[in-house]
Coordinates of C-alpha atoms (C1' of nucleotides) in Angstrom, one line a residue:
Chain A
X1 CA 171.6 149.2 119.8
X2 CA 172.9 145.1 119.8
X3 CA 171.0 142.9 117.0
X4 CA 169.1 141.0 119.9
X5 CA 170.1 136.9 119.9
X6 CA 167.5 134.9 118.0
X7 CA 166.0 132.4 119.7
X8 CA 165.8 129.1 117.3
X9 CA 162.5 127.0 118.5
X10 CA 163.0 123.7 119.4
X11 CA 161.0 121.6 116.8
X12 CA 162.5 118.2 117.2
X13 CA 165.2 119.0 120.6
X14 CA 168.1 119.8 119.8
X15 CA 170.5 117.7 119.7
X16 CA 173.2 118.0 122.6
X17 CA 176.3 120.8 121.7
X18 CA 179.3 120.1 124.5
X19 CA 181.1 123.0 123.0
X20 CA 182.3 126.1 125.7
X21 CA 180.6 126.1 129.0
X22 CA 177.1 126.2 129.2
X23 CA 174.8 129.6 128.8
X24 CA 173.4 131.1 132.4
X25 CA 170.1 132.7 132.7
X26 CA 168.3 134.0 135.4
X27 CA 166.8 130.6 136.1
X28 CA 167.9 128.5 134.4
X29 CA 170.8 126.3 133.0
X30 CA 171.3 124.3 129.2
X31 CA 173.0 121.7 128.6
X32 CA 171.6 120.3 126.3
X33 CA 170.5 116.7 127.5
X34 CA 169.9 116.0 130.6
X35 CA 168.0 119.1 130.3
X36 CA 165.4 118.3 127.9
X37 CA 165.0 114.9 129.4
X38 CA 163.6 116.9 132.1
X39 CA 161.3 119.0 130.3
X40 CA 159.9 116.3 128.3
X41 CA 159.4 114.6 131.2
X42 CA 157.6 116.6 133.3
X43 CA 155.5 118.2 130.1
X44 CA 154.6 114.1 130.3
X45 CA 153.6 114.4 133.9
X46 CA 152.1 117.6 134.3
X47 CA 150.0 116.6 131.7
X48 CA 148.7 113.4 133.4
X49 CA 148.8 113.8 136.7
X50 CA 148.3 118.2 137.0
X51 CA 151.1 120.8 138.2
X52 CA 150.5 120.5 141.7
X53 CA 150.1 116.8 141.9
X54 CA 153.4 116.2 140.4
X55 CA 156.7 116.4 143.3
X56 CA 159.3 117.4 141.6
X57 CA 161.2 114.2 142.8
X58 CA 158.7 112.4 140.2
X59 CA 160.4 114.3 137.5
X60 CA 163.8 113.6 138.4
X61 CA 163.1 110.1 138.5
X62 CA 161.8 110.7 134.8
X63 CA 164.7 111.5 134.4
X64 CA 167.1 108.9 136.3
X65 CA 167.9 111.5 138.2
X66 CA 168.6 112.3 142.1
X67 CA 165.8 114.4 143.8
X68 CA 167.7 117.5 144.5
X69 CA 169.1 117.4 140.9
X70 CA 165.8 119.3 138.5
X71 CA 167.2 122.4 140.7
X72 CA 170.3 122.2 138.9
X73 CA 168.9 122.8 135.7
X74 CA 166.1 125.3 136.8
X75 CA 166.1 127.1 139.7
X76 CA 162.1 126.3 140.6
X77 CA 159.3 123.8 139.6
X78 CA 157.1 126.9 138.7
X79 CA 160.7 127.9 136.1
X80 CA 159.9 124.7 134.5
X81 CA 156.3 123.7 133.9
X82 CA 156.9 127.3 132.0
X83 CA 160.3 125.8 130.1
X84 CA 157.4 123.3 128.5
X85 CA 155.1 126.1 128.0
X86 CA 157.6 128.3 126.5
X87 CA 159.0 125.6 124.0
X88 CA 155.9 124.3 123.2
X89 CA 153.9 127.6 121.6
X90 CA 157.7 128.3 120.3
X91 CA 157.5 124.5 118.5
X92 CA 154.0 125.1 117.5
X93 CA 154.3 128.6 116.0
X94 CA 156.9 127.3 114.4
X95 CA 154.7 124.4 113.0
X96 CA 151.8 126.0 112.1
X97 CA 154.6 128.4 109.7
X98 CA 155.5 125.3 108.2
X99 CA 152.4 124.0 107.2
X100 CA 150.9 127.1 106.4
X101 CA 153.1 127.4 103.4
X102 CA 153.5 124.1 102.1
X103 CA 149.6 124.6 102.0
X104 CA 149.6 128.3 100.8
X105 CA 151.4 127.6 96.8
X106 CA 149.1 128.8 94.8
X107 CA 145.4 130.2 94.8
X108 CA 144.5 128.2 98.1
X109 CA 140.5 128.6 99.3
X110 CA 140.4 129.8 102.9
X111 CA 137.8 127.1 103.4
X112 CA 140.8 125.0 102.7
X113 CA 143.4 127.1 104.4
X114 CA 141.4 127.0 107.7
X115 CA 141.3 123.0 107.5
X116 CA 144.8 123.1 107.2
X117 CA 144.9 124.5 110.5
X118 CA 142.1 122.9 112.1
X119 CA 144.0 119.8 111.3
X120 CA 147.7 121.2 112.7
X121 CA 145.8 122.4 115.7
X122 CA 144.8 118.8 116.3
X123 CA 147.8 117.6 115.8
X124 CA 149.9 119.8 118.2
X125 CA 147.3 118.7 120.5
X126 CA 146.4 115.5 120.5
X127 CA 149.2 114.1 118.4
X128 CA 151.5 110.8 119.8
X129 CA 154.0 113.2 122.1
X130 CA 152.0 116.2 122.2
X131 CA 152.2 116.7 125.6
X132 CA 153.1 120.7 125.7
X133 CA 150.5 122.6 124.3
X134 CA 147.9 120.5 126.5
X135 CA 149.8 121.8 129.3
X136 CA 150.2 125.1 128.8
X137 CA 146.5 125.2 127.7
X138 CA 145.0 123.4 131.2
X139 CA 148.2 124.5 133.8
X140 CA 147.9 127.9 132.6
X141 CA 146.8 128.8 136.7
X142 CA 150.3 127.9 138.2
X143 CA 152.3 130.3 136.2
X144 CA 153.2 133.5 137.0
X145 CA 151.3 137.1 136.0
X146 CA 155.0 138.1 133.7
X147 CA 155.0 134.7 132.7
X148 CA 151.2 134.4 131.6
X149 CA 152.1 137.9 129.6
X150 CA 154.5 136.2 127.8
X151 CA 152.8 133.5 126.6
X152 CA 149.8 135.9 126.4
X153 CA 152.0 137.1 122.9
X154 CA 153.3 133.5 121.6
X155 CA 149.6 132.9 121.6
X156 CA 148.8 135.9 119.9
X157 CA 151.5 134.9 117.4
X158 CA 150.3 131.9 117.3
X159 CA 146.8 132.6 116.4
X160 CA 147.7 135.5 113.8
X161 CA 147.7 133.1 110.4
X162 CA 143.9 132.4 112.0
X163 CA 142.8 135.9 111.7
X164 CA 143.1 136.8 108.2
X165 CA 141.6 133.6 106.7
X166 CA 138.3 134.3 109.3
X167 CA 137.7 137.2 108.2
X168 CA 138.1 136.3 104.6
X169 CA 135.5 133.6 105.1
X170 CA 133.1 135.7 106.9
X171 CA 133.6 138.5 104.0
X172 CA 132.7 135.2 102.0
X173 CA 129.2 134.4 104.2
X174 CA 130.8 131.4 105.0
X175 CA 131.2 132.2 108.3
X176 CA 128.3 134.7 110.1
X177 CA 130.1 134.7 113.7
X178 CA 131.8 138.1 114.8
X179 CA 135.6 137.4 113.9
X180 CA 136.6 137.6 117.6
X181 CA 134.2 135.7 119.3
X182 CA 134.4 133.0 116.6
X183 CA 138.1 132.2 116.7
X184 CA 137.7 132.2 121.2
X185 CA 134.6 129.6 119.8
X186 CA 136.3 127.5 117.6
X187 CA 139.6 127.3 120.2
X188 CA 137.2 126.2 122.4
X189 CA 136.1 122.7 120.4
X190 CA 139.4 122.4 119.3
X191 CA 141.0 122.4 123.0
X192 CA 138.5 120.8 124.5
X193 CA 138.9 117.9 122.5
X194 CA 142.8 117.4 124.9
X195 CA 139.9 115.6 127.6
X196 CA 137.6 114.0 125.8
X197 CA 139.6 112.2 122.6
X198 CA 141.1 109.1 122.8
X199 CA 144.0 107.7 120.2
X200 CA 143.1 104.3 121.4
X201 CA 139.1 104.6 120.1
X202 CA 137.1 105.7 117.0
X203 CA 138.0 108.6 115.9
X204 CA 140.7 109.4 113.1
X205 CA 141.9 113.5 113.1
X206 CA 140.7 114.0 109.6
X207 CA 138.0 112.9 110.5
X208 CA 138.0 115.1 113.3
X209 CA 138.9 118.2 111.4
X210 CA 136.0 117.0 109.1
X211 CA 133.5 117.1 111.5
X212 CA 135.1 120.7 113.1
X213 CA 134.7 122.4 109.2
X214 CA 131.2 120.8 108.8
X215 CA 130.9 122.6 111.8
X216 CA 132.3 125.7 111.6
X217 CA 131.9 127.2 107.9
X218 CA 128.6 124.3 106.9
X219 CA 131.3 122.3 104.8
X220 CA 129.3 118.8 103.8
X221 CA 131.7 116.3 104.8
Chain B
X1 CA 113.3 95.5 147.3
X2 CA 112.6 98.7 149.0
X3 CA 112.0 102.3 147.5
X4 CA 115.1 103.4 146.0
X5 CA 115.6 107.5 147.8
X6 CA 114.6 109.9 146.5
X7 CA 117.3 112.6 146.0
X8 CA 116.1 116.4 145.7
X9 CA 118.4 118.3 143.4
X10 CA 119.8 121.4 145.4
X11 CA 118.7 124.3 142.4
X12 CA 118.9 126.6 145.5
X13 CA 120.3 125.1 148.7
X14 CA 118.1 123.8 150.9
X15 CA 117.3 125.6 154.4
X16 CA 117.6 124.2 157.4
X17 CA 115.8 121.7 158.6
X18 CA 116.7 120.8 161.9
X19 CA 114.3 117.5 162.3
X20 CA 115.2 114.1 163.1
X21 CA 118.8 112.8 163.5
X22 CA 121.6 114.4 161.1
X23 CA 121.4 112.1 158.2
X24 CA 125.0 109.7 157.8
X25 CA 125.5 108.6 154.4
X26 CA 128.8 106.7 153.5
X27 CA 130.8 110.0 153.6
X28 CA 129.1 112.0 154.6
X29 CA 127.2 113.9 157.5
X30 CA 124.3 116.5 156.1
X31 CA 123.2 119.1 158.8
X32 CA 122.0 121.8 156.3
X33 CA 123.4 124.9 156.9
X34 CA 127.3 124.0 157.7
X35 CA 128.0 121.9 154.9
X36 CA 126.7 124.0 152.9
X37 CA 128.7 126.6 153.5
X38 CA 131.7 124.2 152.8
X39 CA 130.4 123.1 149.7
X40 CA 130.0 127.2 148.5
X41 CA 133.6 128.0 149.8
X42 CA 135.2 125.2 148.5
X43 CA 133.2 125.6 144.7
X44 CA 134.8 128.8 144.9
X45 CA 138.2 127.8 145.9
X46 CA 138.9 125.0 144.5
X47 CA 137.7 127.0 140.8
X48 CA 139.6 129.8 141.9
X49 CA 143.2 128.1 143.1
X50 CA 142.2 124.4 141.6
X51 CA 141.6 121.7 144.2
X52 CA 145.4 120.5 145.0
X53 CA 146.5 123.8 145.4
X54 CA 143.5 125.1 148.3
X55 CA 143.7 123.1 151.6
X56 CA 141.4 122.1 154.1
X57 CA 142.5 124.8 156.0
X58 CA 141.7 127.1 153.3
X59 CA 137.8 125.9 153.2
X60 CA 137.5 125.7 157.0
X61 CA 138.5 129.2 157.3
X62 CA 136.2 130.4 154.6
X63 CA 133.4 128.6 156.4
X64 CA 134.2 130.0 159.6
X65 CA 135.4 127.1 160.9
X66 CA 138.6 125.5 162.9
X67 CA 140.8 123.4 160.8
X68 CA 140.4 119.8 161.5
X69 CA 135.7 120.7 161.6
X70 CA 135.7 119.7 157.3
X71 CA 136.0 115.9 158.4
X72 CA 132.8 116.6 160.9
X73 CA 131.2 117.4 157.4
X74 CA 133.2 115.5 155.0
X75 CA 135.5 112.4 155.4
X76 CA 138.1 113.8 153.0
X77 CA 139.0 116.5 151.1
X78 CA 138.0 114.7 147.3
X79 CA 134.8 113.2 149.2
X80 CA 134.5 117.1 149.1
X81 CA 135.6 118.0 146.2
X82 CA 132.8 116.0 144.9
X83 CA 129.3 117.1 146.7
X84 CA 130.4 120.0 144.7
X85 CA 130.9 118.7 141.6
X86 CA 127.6 116.7 142.1
X87 CA 125.7 119.3 143.2
X88 CA 126.3 121.1 140.4
X89 CA 125.3 118.5 138.0
X90 CA 122.4 118.2 139.7
X91 CA 121.5 121.7 139.4
X92 CA 122.7 122.5 136.5
X93 CA 119.8 119.2 135.3
X94 CA 117.3 120.1 136.6
X95 CA 117.8 124.0 136.0
X96 CA 117.5 123.0 132.9
X97 CA 114.8 120.8 132.3
X98 CA 113.0 124.1 133.8
X99 CA 114.3 126.7 131.5
X100 CA 113.8 123.8 128.6
X101 CA 110.2 123.4 129.3
X102 CA 109.4 127.1 129.4
X103 CA 110.9 127.4 126.0
X104 CA 109.0 124.6 124.6
X105 CA 105.4 125.1 124.9
X106 CA 104.1 125.5 121.2
X107 CA 105.9 124.2 117.8
X108 CA 109.4 125.7 119.0
X109 CA 112.0 125.2 116.6
X110 CA 115.0 123.5 116.5
X111 CA 117.3 126.4 116.8
X112 CA 115.1 128.1 119.2
X113 CA 115.7 125.0 121.3
X114 CA 119.1 125.1 120.8
X115 CA 119.4 128.5 121.3
X116 CA 117.9 128.1 125.2
X117 CA 120.0 125.6 125.4
X118 CA 122.9 127.1 124.7
X119 CA 121.8 129.6 126.7
X120 CA 121.8 128.6 129.4
X121 CA 124.6 126.8 129.5
X122 CA 126.0 130.2 129.2
X123 CA 123.7 130.4 132.2
X124 CA 125.7 128.3 134.7
X125 CA 129.1 128.2 133.3
X126 CA 129.3 132.0 133.6
X127 CA 126.4 133.5 135.5
X128 CA 127.3 135.0 139.5
X129 CA 127.8 132.7 141.0
X130 CA 128.3 129.7 139.5
X131 CA 132.6 127.7 140.5
X132 CA 130.3 124.2 140.2
X133 CA 129.8 123.2 136.8
X134 CA 133.2 124.8 135.8
X135 CA 135.3 123.3 139.3
X136 CA 132.9 119.8 137.5
X137 CA 134.6 120.3 134.3
X138 CA 138.1 121.9 134.9
X139 CA 138.7 119.4 138.3
X140 CA 137.7 116.5 136.8
X141 CA 141.0 114.4 137.6
X142 CA 141.2 114.6 141.1
X143 CA 138.0 112.4 141.7
X144 CA 138.3 108.6 141.8
X145 CA 137.4 106.2 139.0
X146 CA 133.9 105.1 140.9
X147 CA 132.8 109.3 141.4
X148 CA 133.7 110.0 138.2
X149 CA 131.4 107.0 136.3
X150 CA 128.2 108.8 138.3
X151 CA 129.3 112.1 137.2
X152 CA 129.3 110.9 133.7
X153 CA 126.6 109.6 134.2
X154 CA 125.0 113.1 135.1
X155 CA 126.9 114.5 132.6
X156 CA 124.7 112.4 130.0
X157 CA 121.4 113.3 132.0
X158 CA 122.2 116.8 131.0
X159 CA 123.7 116.4 127.5
X160 CA 120.2 114.3 126.5
X161 CA 117.8 116.8 125.6
X162 CA 120.4 118.2 123.6
X163 CA 121.5 114.8 121.4
X164 CA 117.1 115.2 119.7
X165 CA 117.3 118.7 119.1
X166 CA 121.2 118.5 116.9
X167 CA 119.4 115.7 115.0
X168 CA 116.8 118.0 114.3
X169 CA 118.9 119.9 113.1
X170 CA 120.8 118.4 111.1
X171 CA 118.3 116.4 109.4
X172 CA 116.8 120.1 108.3
X173 CA 120.3 120.6 107.1
X174 CA 121.0 123.1 109.1
X175 CA 123.9 120.8 110.9
X176 CA 126.4 119.8 108.1
X177 CA 128.2 117.8 111.3
X178 CA 128.1 114.7 112.4
X179 CA 125.7 114.7 115.5
X180 CA 127.7 112.9 118.2
X181 CA 131.7 115.1 117.0
X182 CA 129.2 118.0 116.9
X183 CA 128.0 118.1 120.2
X184 CA 131.8 117.2 121.4
X185 CA 132.8 120.0 120.0
X186 CA 129.9 122.7 120.5
X187 CA 130.4 121.7 124.2
X188 CA 134.1 122.0 123.7
X189 CA 133.7 126.4 122.6
X190 CA 130.7 126.6 125.2
X191 CA 132.8 124.9 127.9
X192 CA 136.5 126.6 127.1
X193 CA 134.3 129.8 127.7
X194 CA 135.0 129.8 131.4
X195 CA 138.7 130.5 130.4
X196 CA 138.3 133.3 128.5
X197 CA 135.1 135.2 129.5
X198 CA 135.3 137.9 131.6
X199 CA 132.1 139.5 133.2
X200 CA 133.1 142.6 133.5
X201 CA 134.9 143.4 129.9
X202 CA 132.4 143.8 126.2
X203 CA 130.2 140.5 125.6
X204 CA 127.5 140.1 127.8
X205 CA 125.4 136.1 127.7
X206 CA 123.2 137.1 125.5
X207 CA 125.8 138.3 122.3
X208 CA 127.9 135.4 123.5
X209 CA 124.4 133.2 122.6
X210 CA 124.1 134.8 118.7
X211 CA 127.6 134.5 118.3
X212 CA 127.8 130.5 118.8
X213 CA 124.3 130.4 116.9
X214 CA 126.0 131.8 114.0
X215 CA 128.9 129.9 114.0
X216 CA 127.1 126.5 114.8
X217 CA 124.2 126.8 112.4
X218 CA 125.0 129.7 110.5
X219 CA 122.3 131.7 111.7
X220 CA 123.4 135.3 111.2
X221 CA 123.1 137.7 114.1
Chain C
dC1 C1' 174.7 115.9 139.1
dC2 C1' 174.4 113.6 144.6
dT3 C1' 174.1 113.4 149.5
dA4 C1' 172.0 114.4 153.3
dC5 C1' 169.0 117.6 154.8
dC6 C1' 165.4 122.0 156.5
dG7 C1' 161.3 124.2 157.2
dA8 C1' 156.9 124.4 156.3
dT9 C1' 152.7 123.0 155.1
dC10 C1' 149.0 119.6 154.5
dG11 C1' 145.7 115.8 154.7
dG12 C1' 143.1 113.8 158.3
dT13 C1' 142.6 111.7 163.3
dA14 C1' 141.4 111.4 168.4
dG15 C1' 139.5 113.1 172.7
dG16 C1' 136.1 115.7 173.8
Chain D
dC1 C1' 132.5 121.7 166.1
dC2 C1' 137.5 123.1 168.4
dT3 C1' 141.6 122.1 170.3
dA4 C1' 146.3 119.5 169.8
dC5 C1' 148.6 117.2 167.3
dC6 C1' 151.1 113.5 163.8
dG7 C1' 152.8 111.2 160.1
dA8 C1' 154.2 112.1 155.1
dT9 C1' 155.8 114.7 151.9
dC10 C1' 157.2 118.6 149.4
dG11 C1' 160.3 122.2 147.3
dG12 C1' 164.6 123.6 147.9
dT13 C1' 169.2 124.2 149.4
dA14 C1' 174.4 123.6 151.2
dG15 C1' 178.4 121.2 150.3
dG16 C1' 181.1 118.6 147.4

DNA sequence: CCTACCGATCGGTAGG
DNA sequence: CCTACCGATCGGTAGG
């Protein structure tokens, strides 16, 4: 059995790498630069107008291309949507791991770990230039069942570090709710903020995090 | 100044009332029965496929009509979407008031009131035949700013009874978080359940309510 | 990656 | 409320 190809999660968009012929997979090509421009532009448009209301012409224009050109990079509009979601998730997973490792040096309390996870989640959800995760959350209806399965696995991977933290809090008596339902409700509380949070208005991500912690485990702010 | 026309909130769809000519407003007619069939069918389709992915032909077929006929009742597809949302909100407000009055007989505790509100919210969100509120929550992008303003007012009306309850809980020390942010986070936790809750699977609305209460105010289940 | 284009679908309307 | 229809837009493709 061959070693599986390791996919590097693009935390930041990779710089162009013009070596060799562009690789081709089933439904997309990879020549770095332009492809990435399509993904970034599509993410922005999908978030603002929704998948169905965004035309491939809009996306092409956002990347400075002509109307037919996106289909040189992606076999379909749906494949482009999936690329946005997948890149968003892989990036989020990688970024979360780094953040967690930084916070976990010594005997960090479970409450502090939860705070780190919550704060990080607000970052990828509401931070500058973060359209990928909201698109994944709010346009899930528009992908195929097979794609949905792939994303579900990535989501499990993302949520994995939350489980032991919530279980520890429950064991410490700081969390009363059933852990599985608590996780679903907590993600709801956080994810919904993409609907109402306005960077220009009052609340900071720090304040939001404090409020969430106070609500979930009664940590006085 | 004339007295403003009172609009009755349609908790249950009104029976047909064939007296006089049908009233006409700016963007819709009212002849009861058929109009309601369009609203109900549209709600179901909008929820399942989204506004953009639902064609007016789909909606017409769901009501047993020909493709052009919905436009006899609604001036546009968007007006039909708004009708779904508005009816959903008016019905939810009325239903919430009734539920609250039943629960509020004597010296009901704030925690018990919150439980009633949460349980009721799960009902209109996840109960049988409740597509209206999910549509309002998840298709808000597709209405006009003016319509959005109307809905925002109805939402304020719906949320109004929650505020004093949360304030009381905060005063009692059972809620640590800022009340305004807590309200937003709580609605997020509840509203998101429309994304993952599956009536056929395990959890009951009662169990969900218990978990939510445990999470928000540490009420042991 | 562009040019030129196709077939399909869609929201909406006229006229009855 | 139906019939017949229109103009516009859209995802996608061939051929270079």
